C-alpha cells in the first residue's frame, strides 16, 4: 500500500493547527462558511414590511388628484364660511383657476402659412410670415387666397 499523502493543516503529531485565511477569503463578503467577515452593508435587524405594496404611476396620480380635490374643497368651504361673515379673502390666481387675469406680456405673432413664430408682416396683404422662403409663398398668393388666410386668423381688414 502506498504511503498516505499529507493533508494541509495536519501536523505530524495528528493535531490540526488553525489555518490563517487566505487573502481572497479575508477580503470576501461571502457567507460565513467561506467568508470571514459579515457584510457591512446589511443590517442583521432588517425585516421586510409585508403590508407595503408597490403602486403604479396611475394609482399615484389618482391619489394625488383626489387629495388635491379634497384640499381644494376644504379651502372653498372655509372661504365660503368666512365670506358669509363678510371678511373673506380670495385665493390668488393659479394655472387651474379660470379667473386669472390676462397676460402682461405682448401677444406672440404666428406665421399664417406655417404656424411658426412670424416676426414679419407683408405690407401689401397683411399676412405674417416666418422667413424669406415663406415670404416667397406669400408673394405668390393671389388676393382671394390672402383674404382666406386673414379670415382664418380672424382679421377682417381690407386687402390693398
PDB file of N, CA and C in Angstrom, residues 54-99:
ATOM      1  N   UNK A  54     -46.271  47.903  -3.785  1.00  0.00           N
ATOM      2  CA  UNK A  54     -45.889  48.891  -4.783  1.00  0.00           C
ATOM      3  C   UNK A  54     -47.121  49.375  -5.527  1.00  0.00           C
ATOM      4  N   UNK A  55     -47.154  50.677  -5.843  1.00  0.00           N
ATOM      5  CA  UNK A  55     -48.270  51.252  -6.590  1.00  0.00           C
ATOM      6  C   UNK A  55     -47.736  51.737  -7.927  1.00  0.00           C
ATOM      7  N   UNK A  56     -48.552  51.582  -8.956  1.00  0.00           N
ATOM      8  CA  UNK A  56     -48.120  52.062 -10.254  1.00  0.00           C
ATOM      9  C   UNK A  56     -48.373  53.566 -10.362  1.00  0.00           C
ATOM     10  N   UNK A  57     -47.893  54.168 -11.442  1.00  0.00           N
ATOM     11  CA  UNK A  57     -47.969  55.609 -11.620  1.00  0.00           C
ATOM     12  C   UNK A  57     -49.410  56.093 -11.688  1.00  0.00           C
ATOM     13  N   UNK A  58     -50.263  55.331 -12.347  1.00  0.00           N
ATOM     14  CA  UNK A  58     -51.658  55.735 -12.484  1.00  0.00           C
ATOM     15  C   UNK A  58     -52.338  55.831 -11.120  1.00  0.00           C
ATOM     16  N   UNK A  59     -52.065  54.860 -10.243  1.00  0.00           N
ATOM     17  CA  UNK A  59     -52.658  54.880  -8.907  1.00  0.00           C
ATOM     18  C   UNK A  59     -52.146  56.070  -8.099  1.00  0.00           C
ATOM     19  N   UNK A  60     -50.841  56.371  -8.222  1.00  0.00           N
ATOM     20  CA  UNK A  60     -50.277  57.506  -7.503  1.00  0.00           C
ATOM     21  C   UNK A  60     -50.885  58.820  -7.977  1.00  0.00           C
ATOM     22  N   UNK A  61     -51.034  58.980  -9.299  1.00  0.00           N
ATOM     23  CA  UNK A  61     -51.608  60.214  -9.831  1.00  0.00           C
ATOM     24  C   UNK A  61     -53.059  60.367  -9.422  1.00  0.00           C
ATOM     25  N   UNK A  62     -53.802  59.269  -9.413  1.00  0.00           N
ATOM     26  CA  UNK A  62     -55.200  59.323  -8.995  1.00  0.00           C
ATOM     27  C   UNK A  62     -55.309  59.736  -7.533  1.00  0.00           C
ATOM     28  N   UNK A  63     -54.473  59.166  -6.678  1.00  0.00           N
ATOM     29  CA  UNK A  63     -54.493  59.542  -5.270  1.00  0.00           C
ATOM     30  C   UNK A  63     -54.131  61.009  -5.088  1.00  0.00           C
ATOM     31  N   UNK A  64     -53.164  61.494  -5.863  1.00  0.00           N
ATOM     32  CA  UNK A  64     -52.766  62.891  -5.747  1.00  0.00           C
ATOM     33  C   UNK A  64     -53.899  63.822  -6.180  1.00  0.00           C
ATOM     34  N   UNK A  65     -54.597  63.475  -7.270  1.00  0.00           N
ATOM     35  CA  UNK A  65     -55.732  64.289  -7.714  1.00  0.00           C
ATOM     36  C   UNK A  65     -56.832  64.319  -6.658  1.00  0.00           C
ATOM     37  N   UNK A  66     -57.122  63.160  -6.065  1.00  0.00           N
ATOM     38  CA  UNK A  66     -58.162  63.104  -5.043  1.00  0.00           C
ATOM     39  C   UNK A  66     -57.771  63.934  -3.823  1.00  0.00           C
ATOM     40  N   UNK A  67     -56.502  63.855  -3.428  1.00  0.00           N
ATOM     41  CA  UNK A  67     -56.038  64.635  -2.283  1.00  0.00           C
ATOM     42  C   UNK A  67     -56.138  66.130  -2.572  1.00  0.00           C
ATOM     43  N   UNK A  68     -55.733  66.548  -3.790  1.00  0.00           N
ATOM     44  CA  UNK A  68     -55.835  67.957  -4.166  1.00  0.00           C
ATOM     45  C   UNK A  68     -57.285  68.417  -4.196  1.00  0.00           C
ATOM     46  N   UNK A  69     -58.184  67.566  -4.688  1.00  0.00           N
ATOM     47  CA  UNK A  69     -59.602  67.925  -4.732  1.00  0.00           C
ATOM     48  C   UNK A  69     -60.158  68.088  -3.323  1.00  0.00           C
ATOM     49  N   UNK A  70     -59.780  67.184  -2.410  1.00  0.00           N
ATOM     50  CA  UNK A  70     -60.249  67.321  -1.022  1.00  0.00           C
ATOM     51  C   UNK A  70     -59.729  68.604  -0.395  1.00  0.00           C
ATOM     52  N   UNK A  71     -58.444  68.923  -0.616  1.00  0.00           N
ATOM     53  CA  UNK A  71     -57.880  70.154  -0.064  1.00  0.00           C
ATOM     54  C   UNK A  71     -58.563  71.382  -0.656  1.00  0.00           C
ATOM     55  N   UNK A  72     -58.809  71.364  -1.969  1.00  0.00           N
ATOM     56  CA  UNK A  72     -59.469  72.487  -2.638  1.00  0.00           C
ATOM     57  C   UNK A  72     -60.883  72.674  -2.092  1.00  0.00           C
ATOM     58  N   UNK A  73     -61.610  71.562  -1.906  1.00  0.00           N
ATOM     59  CA  UNK A  73     -62.963  71.653  -1.352  1.00  0.00           C
ATOM     60  C   UNK A  73     -62.941  72.192   0.071  1.00  0.00           C
ATOM     61  N   UNK A  74     -61.965  71.755   0.864  1.00  0.00           N
ATOM     62  CA  UNK A  74     -61.864  72.245   2.242  1.00  0.00           C
ATOM     63  C   UNK A  74     -61.568  73.738   2.256  1.00  0.00           C
ATOM     64  N   UNK A  75     -60.666  74.204   1.374  1.00  0.00           N
ATOM     65  CA  UNK A  75     -60.377  75.642   1.292  1.00  0.00           C
ATOM     66  C   UNK A  75     -61.600  76.420   0.853  1.00  0.00           C
ATOM     67  N   UNK A  76     -62.348  75.872  -0.136  1.00  0.00           N
ATOM     68  CA  UNK A  76     -63.540  76.574  -0.627  1.00  0.00           C
ATOM     69  C   UNK A  76     -64.598  76.674   0.470  1.00  0.00           C
ATOM     70  N   UNK A  77     -64.784  75.582   1.229  1.00  0.00           N
ATOM     71  CA  UNK A  77     -65.756  75.625   2.324  1.00  0.00           C
ATOM     72  C   UNK A  77     -65.341  76.628   3.395  1.00  0.00           C
ATOM     73  N   UNK A  78     -64.041  76.662   3.705  1.00  0.00           N
ATOM     74  CA  UNK A  78     -63.562  77.629   4.697  1.00  0.00           C
ATOM     75  C   UNK A  78     -63.736  79.055   4.182  1.00  0.00           C
ATOM     76  N   UNK A  79     -63.441  79.281   2.898  1.00  0.00           N
ATOM     77  CA  UNK A  79     -63.599  80.616   2.314  1.00  0.00           C
ATOM     78  C   UNK A  79     -65.065  81.022   2.293  1.00  0.00           C
ATOM     79  N   UNK A  80     -65.961  80.074   1.956  1.00  0.00           N
ATOM     80  CA  UNK A  80     -67.393  80.389   1.946  1.00  0.00           C
ATOM     81  C   UNK A  80     -67.885  80.720   3.350  1.00  0.00           C
ATOM     82  N   UNK A  81     -67.363  80.008   4.352  1.00  0.00           N
ATOM     83  CA  UNK A  81     -67.762  80.301   5.731  1.00  0.00           C
ATOM     84  C   UNK A  81     -67.297  81.687   6.141  1.00  0.00           C
ATOM     85  N   UNK A  82     -66.081  82.062   5.706  1.00  0.00           N
ATOM     86  CA  UNK A  82     -65.567  83.391   6.032  1.00  0.00           C
ATOM     87  C   UNK A  82     -66.331  84.451   5.242  1.00  0.00           C
ATOM     88  N   UNK A  83     -66.652  84.175   3.984  1.00  0.00           N
ATOM     89  CA  UNK A  83     -67.403  85.140   3.170  1.00  0.00           C
ATOM     90  C   UNK A  83     -68.800  85.354   3.725  1.00  0.00           C
ATOM     91  N   UNK A  84     -69.374  84.345   4.347  1.00  0.00           N
ATOM     92  CA  UNK A  84     -70.692  84.502   4.946  1.00  0.00           C
ATOM     93  C   UNK A  84     -70.634  85.532   6.058  1.00  0.00           C
ATOM     94  N   UNK A  85     -69.496  85.581   6.750  1.00  0.00           N
ATOM     95  CA  UNK A  85     -69.327  86.580   7.806  1.00  0.00           C
ATOM     96  C   UNK A  85     -69.040  87.938   7.176  1.00  0.00           C
ATOM     97  N   UNK A  86     -68.392  87.966   6.014  1.00  0.00           N
ATOM     98  CA  UNK A  86     -68.129  89.222   5.322  1.00  0.00           C
ATOM     99  C   UNK A  86     -66.686  89.653   5.340  1.00  0.00           C
ATOM    100  N   UNK A  87     -65.774  88.793   5.783  1.00  0.00           N
ATOM    101  CA  UNK A  87     -64.364  89.174   5.858  1.00  0.00           C
ATOM    102  C   UNK A  87     -63.494  88.280   4.984  1.00  0.00           C
ATOM    103  N   UNK A  88     -63.979  87.779   3.899  1.00  0.00           N
ATOM    104  CA  UNK A  88     -63.249  86.784   3.122  1.00  0.00           C
ATOM    105  C   UNK A  88     -62.204  87.377   2.199  1.00  0.00           C
ATOM    106  N   UNK A  89     -61.113  86.633   1.990  1.00  0.00           N
ATOM    107  CA  UNK A  89     -60.101  86.991   1.014  1.00  0.00           C
ATOM    108  C   UNK A  89     -60.122  85.954  -0.089  1.00  0.00           C
ATOM    109  N   UNK A  90     -59.841  86.379  -1.306  1.00  0.00           N
ATOM    110  CA  UNK A  90     -59.859  85.446  -2.437  1.00  0.00           C
ATOM    111  C   UNK A  90     -58.506  84.771  -2.582  1.00  0.00           C
ATOM    112  N   UNK A  91     -58.539  83.560  -3.130  1.00  0.00           N
ATOM    113  CA  UNK A  91     -57.300  82.846  -3.410  1.00  0.00           C
ATOM    114  C   UNK A  91     -56.572  83.528  -4.556  1.00  0.00           C
ATOM    115  N   UNK A  92     -55.237  83.499  -4.553  1.00  0.00           N
ATOM    116  CA  UNK A  92     -54.508  84.057  -5.694  1.00  0.00           C
ATOM    117  C   UNK A  92     -54.757  83.204  -6.936  1.00  0.00           C
ATOM    118  N   UNK A  93     -54.694  83.792  -8.109  1.00  0.00           N
ATOM    119  CA  UNK A  93     -54.939  83.005  -9.328  1.00  0.00           C
ATOM    120  C   UNK A  93     -53.850  81.968  -9.538  1.00  0.00           C
ATOM    121  N   UNK A  94     -54.258  80.799 -10.006  1.00  0.00           N
ATOM    122  CA  UNK A  94     -53.326  79.719 -10.306  1.00  0.00           C
ATOM    123  C   UNK A  94     -53.558  79.278 -11.743  1.00  0.00           C
ATOM    124  N   UNK A  95     -52.753  78.318 -12.189  1.00  0.00           N
ATOM    125  CA  UNK A  95     -52.915  77.802 -13.542  1.00  0.00           C
ATOM    126  C   UNK A  95     -54.248  77.080 -13.698  1.00  0.00           C
ATOM    127  N   UNK A  96     -54.763  76.540 -12.611  1.00  0.00           N
ATOM    128  CA  UNK A  96     -56.008  75.774 -12.685  1.00  0.00           C
ATOM    129  C   UNK A  96     -57.248  76.664 -12.593  1.00  0.00           C
ATOM    130  N   UNK A  97     -57.094  77.897 -12.107  1.00  0.00           N
ATOM    131  CA  UNK A  97     -58.275  78.755 -11.966  1.00  0.00           C
ATOM    132  C   UNK A  97     -58.556  79.476 -13.277  1.00  0.00           C
ATOM    133  N   UNK A  98     -59.826  79.684 -13.556  1.00  0.00           N
ATOM    134  CA  UNK A  98     -60.190  80.360 -14.798  1.00  0.00           C
ATOM    135  C   UNK A  98     -60.358  81.858 -14.595  1.00  0.00           C
ATOM    136  N   UNK A  99     -60.185  82.328 -13.377  1.00  0.00           N
ATOM    137  CA  UNK A  99     -60.319  83.746 -13.109  1.00  0.00           C
ATOM    138  C   UNK A  99     -58.990  84.477 -13.218  1.00  0.00           C
TER     139      UNK A  99
END
